[in-house]
Short mmCIF file of C-alpha atoms in Angstrom, two decimals:
data_model
loop_
_atom_site.label_atom_id
_atom_site.label_comp_id
_atom_site.label_asym_id
_atom_site.label_seq_id
_atom_site.Cartn_x
_atom_site.Cartn_y
_atom_site.Cartn_z
CA HIS A 1 199.56 -51.08 163.15
CA SER A 2 201.42 -48.40 161.18
CA GLU A 3 205.17 -48.82 160.46
CA ARG A 4 207.35 -47.51 157.64
CA GLY A 5 204.60 -46.08 155.69
CA GLN A 6 202.89 -49.43 155.80
CA ILE A 7 199.64 -50.25 157.44
CA ARG A 8 199.95 -53.78 158.88
CA PHE A 9 197.86 -56.49 160.43
CA GLN A 10 199.84 -58.40 163.15
CA ILE A 11 199.45 -61.33 165.50
CA ARG A 12 201.72 -62.79 167.80
CA ILE A 13 202.41 -66.39 168.22
CA PHE A 14 204.08 -68.58 170.94
CA ASP A 15 204.50 -72.16 171.78
CA VAL A 16 203.72 -72.58 175.55
CA ASP A 17 205.64 -75.73 175.78
CA ALA A 18 209.00 -74.36 174.45
CA ARG A 19 210.92 -77.42 175.93
CA TYR A 20 209.83 -79.51 172.98
CA PRO A 21 210.03 -76.94 170.00
CA VAL A 22 207.60 -77.47 167.28
CA VAL A 23 209.54 -79.03 164.04
CA GLU A 24 209.23 -77.01 160.77
CA ALA A 25 206.53 -74.68 162.10
CA HIS A 26 205.06 -72.34 159.53
CA VAL A 27 202.09 -69.98 159.34
CA ARG A 28 199.48 -69.06 156.81
CA LEU A 29 196.74 -66.13 156.98
CA TYR A 30 193.28 -66.24 155.22
CA ALA A 31 190.53 -63.76 154.92
CA VAL A 32 186.92 -64.77 154.50
CA SER A 33 184.32 -62.43 152.82
CA ARG A 34 180.98 -61.99 154.08
CA THR A 35 179.54 -62.23 150.69
CA LYS A 36 181.55 -65.27 149.46
CA PRO A 37 182.78 -67.33 152.24
CA VAL A 38 185.78 -68.82 150.62
CA PRO A 39 189.05 -68.31 152.24
CA ARG A 40 191.51 -65.84 150.28
CA LEU A 41 195.24 -66.01 150.95
CA LEU A 42 196.61 -63.08 152.99
CA ARG A 43 200.34 -62.65 151.91
CA THR A 44 202.80 -62.31 154.90
CA ILE A 45 205.98 -60.43 154.92
CA GLN A 46 206.96 -61.43 158.25
CA PRO A 47 207.95 -64.19 158.34
CA ASP A 48 208.34 -63.99 154.44
CA ASP A 49 205.68 -66.51 152.88
CA GLU A 50 207.93 -66.79 149.81
CA LEU A 51 210.51 -68.58 152.24
CA GLY A 52 207.87 -70.84 153.38
CA GLY A 53 206.59 -68.60 156.26
CA VAL A 54 208.73 -70.42 158.79
CA LEU A 55 208.51 -69.82 162.47
CA PHE A 56 210.66 -70.58 165.60
CA LEU A 57 207.97 -70.74 168.31
CA SER A 58 210.23 -71.23 171.38
CA LEU A 59 210.09 -67.40 171.28
CA PRO A 60 207.30 -65.18 170.63
CA CYS A 61 206.94 -64.56 166.85
CA VAL A 62 204.96 -61.67 165.24
CA VAL A 63 203.15 -62.56 161.95
CA THR A 64 202.73 -59.39 159.71
CA HIS A 65 200.36 -59.03 156.75
CA HIS A 66 200.98 -55.77 154.77
CA ILE A 67 197.62 -54.20 154.01
CA ASP A 68 198.54 -53.11 150.41
CA VAL A 69 196.31 -52.29 147.50
CA TYR A 70 196.24 -56.23 146.65
CA SER A 71 194.94 -57.08 150.12
CA MET A 72 191.45 -58.09 150.86
CA LEU A 73 191.59 -55.92 153.96
CA HIS A 74 192.23 -53.01 151.78
CA PRO A 75 189.02 -50.81 150.52
CA PRO A 76 188.68 -51.50 146.87
CA VAL A 77 191.10 -49.45 144.39
CA GLU A 78 192.30 -49.83 141.06
CA GLU A 79 195.26 -52.34 141.16
CA PRO A 80 198.69 -51.23 139.62
CA ILE A 81 198.41 -54.30 137.53
CA ASN A 82 195.65 -56.84 137.03
CA SER A 83 196.44 -59.62 139.43
CA LEU A 84 194.23 -62.06 137.49
CA GLY A 85 193.13 -63.48 140.95
CA LEU A 86 196.60 -64.21 142.15
CA GLY A 87 197.72 -63.15 145.50
CA LEU A 88 200.35 -60.50 144.96
CA ARG A 89 202.28 -58.17 147.16
CA GLN A 90 203.09 -54.57 146.57
CA VAL A 91 206.43 -54.81 148.35
CA ASP A 92 207.70 -57.31 145.82
CA GLY A 93 207.85 -54.46 143.04
CA ALA A 94 209.94 -52.46 145.44
CA THR A 95 212.56 -55.01 146.38
CA GLY A 96 213.00 -56.35 142.73
CA GLY A 97 210.84 -59.49 143.35
CA ARG A 98 208.20 -58.62 140.71
CA ASP A 99 207.75 -55.84 137.85
CA GLU A 100 204.65 -53.64 138.40
CA PHE A 101 204.76 -50.74 136.01
CA ILE A 102 205.10 -51.47 132.19
CA CYS A 103 206.27 -48.80 129.75
CA PRO A 104 203.52 -48.06 127.26
CA VAL A 105 206.09 -47.36 124.41
CA CYS A 106 208.63 -50.18 124.46
CA GLY A 107 206.85 -52.70 126.69
CA GLU A 108 209.70 -52.82 129.31
CA SER A 109 208.71 -53.61 132.84
CA TYR A 110 209.92 -52.20 136.09
CA GLY A 111 209.54 -52.86 139.59
CA THR A 112 208.80 -49.35 140.84
CA HIS A 113 207.26 -46.18 139.17
CA GLU A 114 210.67 -44.24 139.93
CA ARG A 115 212.64 -46.89 137.80
CA TRP A 116 210.31 -46.42 134.75
CA VAL A 117 210.56 -42.63 134.99
CA ARG A 118 214.36 -43.08 134.88
CA HIS A 119 214.04 -45.33 132.00
CA VAL A 120 211.89 -42.90 130.03
CA ARG A 121 214.12 -39.76 130.66
CA TYR A 122 217.07 -41.82 129.58
CA GLN A 123 215.44 -42.96 126.38
CA LYS A 124 214.30 -39.60 125.74
CA VAL A 125 217.90 -38.14 125.69
CA ILE A 126 219.05 -41.12 123.35
CA GLU A 127 216.22 -40.65 120.96
CA ALA A 128 216.62 -36.99 120.82
CA ASN A 129 220.17 -37.20 120.17
CA ASP A 130 219.55 -39.81 117.34
CA GLU A 131 216.87 -37.62 115.87
CA TYR A 132 213.98 -40.20 116.42
CA PRO A 133 210.40 -38.94 115.35
CA VAL A 134 208.33 -37.97 118.25
CA GLU A 135 205.40 -40.28 117.25
CA ASN A 136 205.49 -43.92 118.99
CA THR A 137 208.69 -43.06 120.98
CA HIS A 138 209.59 -42.18 124.39
CA LEU A 139 209.73 -38.52 123.09
CA SER A 140 205.84 -38.62 123.04
CA LEU A 141 205.66 -38.98 126.68
CA LYS A 142 205.20 -35.79 128.52
CA GLU A 143 206.11 -34.69 132.08
CA GLU A 144 202.49 -35.13 132.93
CA ASP A 145 202.48 -38.76 131.95
CA LEU A 146 205.21 -39.52 134.36
CA ILE A 147 203.29 -38.29 137.66
CA PRO A 148 203.22 -41.35 139.84
CA PRO A 149 199.65 -42.92 140.24
CA LEU A 150 198.07 -42.17 143.61
CA TYR A 151 197.31 -44.98 145.93
CA PRO A 152 196.27 -43.08 149.04
CA THR A 153 196.72 -44.99 152.36
CA PRO A 154 193.32 -45.56 153.85
CA SER A 155 192.49 -44.23 157.18
CA LEU A 156 191.78 -46.33 160.20
CA LYS A 157 188.22 -45.37 159.99
CA GLU A 158 188.09 -46.66 156.25
CA LEU A 159 189.82 -49.86 157.15
CA ARG A 160 187.38 -50.56 160.15
CA GLU A 161 184.29 -49.90 158.03
CA HIS A 162 185.58 -51.98 155.05
CA PHE A 163 186.43 -54.85 157.57
CA LYS A 164 183.10 -54.48 159.32
CA GLU A 165 181.10 -54.70 156.15
CA GLU A 166 183.16 -57.07 153.84
CA ILE A 167 185.29 -59.36 156.07
CA ALA A 168 183.85 -62.04 158.28
CA GLU A 169 186.98 -63.12 159.79
CA ILE A 170 190.80 -63.66 159.54
CA ILE A 171 191.95 -67.29 160.08
CA CYS A 172 195.44 -67.85 161.13
CA VAL A 173 196.65 -71.57 160.41
CA VAL A 174 200.05 -72.74 162.12
CA GLU A 175 201.28 -76.01 160.97
CA GLY A 176 204.25 -78.07 162.32
CA ILE A 177 205.50 -81.38 163.40
CA ASP A 178 204.79 -82.64 166.97
CA PRO A 179 208.67 -83.35 168.36
CA LEU A 180 207.42 -86.30 170.42
CA MET A 181 205.08 -88.11 168.23
CA SER A 182 206.58 -86.98 164.84
CA GLY A 183 202.96 -86.29 163.66
CA THR A 184 201.81 -83.20 161.56
CA PHE A 185 199.34 -81.15 163.28
CA GLN A 186 197.50 -77.79 162.79
CA ALA A 187 196.51 -74.83 165.16
CA LEU A 188 193.77 -72.57 163.94
CA GLN A 189 192.71 -69.12 165.53
CA SER A 190 189.99 -66.99 164.10
CA TYR A 191 190.14 -63.31 164.46
CA GLN A 192 186.88 -61.20 164.02
CA PHE A 193 186.26 -57.60 164.01
CA GLU A 194 186.00 -57.28 167.74
CA ASP A 195 188.95 -59.14 168.29
CA ILE A 196 191.31 -56.63 166.46
CA VAL A 197 192.93 -53.63 168.24
CA TRP A 198 192.41 -50.66 165.85
CA ASN A 199 195.02 -48.45 166.58
CA GLU A 200 198.04 -46.98 164.19
CA LYS A 201 200.27 -46.92 167.26
CA ALA A 202 199.08 -50.31 168.74
CA SER A 203 201.96 -52.71 170.22
CA PHE A 204 202.09 -55.77 171.88
CA ALA A 205 202.33 -56.13 175.55
CA PRO A 206 205.99 -57.01 177.06
CA CYS A 207 206.11 -60.74 177.41
CA LEU A 208 209.87 -61.52 177.31
CA HIS A 209 212.02 -61.04 180.47
CA ILE A 210 215.82 -61.11 179.69
CA ALA A 211 218.20 -61.73 182.59
CA LYS A 212 221.93 -62.05 182.52
CA LYS A 213 221.90 -65.71 181.97
CA ASP A 214 218.49 -66.51 180.98
CA PHE A 215 215.06 -65.31 179.73
CA THR A 216 211.46 -66.05 180.66
CA VAL A 217 208.21 -65.74 178.60
#
């Protein structure tokens, strides 16, 4: 599914026994490689995994993973920064949650390339006014040095081929507390290549009917 310039992997979850809502329900996604069968976390933006990935399962919930350059579902590209094995999200740089671009002159870091460019151009004005030398200052950076790096969005065909060759399955883990027995439980679901709808305009079938005073799923 493609939305707001992002390619997303989405699933929908619902508790069929909505009369007794699952307590503290939350979700995690894992990808398993064909070559190294070790589950690797897929970060979620909806619900936000930094807030615990909490779900309210009495209504249908959509779980969203943004297939960015750090995702296992993305064909290999050079990462903006070395993740050192951590599961990063590209969206965190844009929202101020993490810095992604480091100035090669002063070492200051910025969440987006645009903010770094503004920093360089401002420092150039200051340094030129104070008659700084060009060497080892922001004045040494030329306009071609400020061109943003290209992270081309992979086509649907590229994503399908990468998944088919490299990914064995995606595992969804929903965890919560049974409201009647007060015991913790897990529900697991596996998604393989043939289980996924490969369409940029894909959407879920309508499942919620809202009347004036009630709704049914």
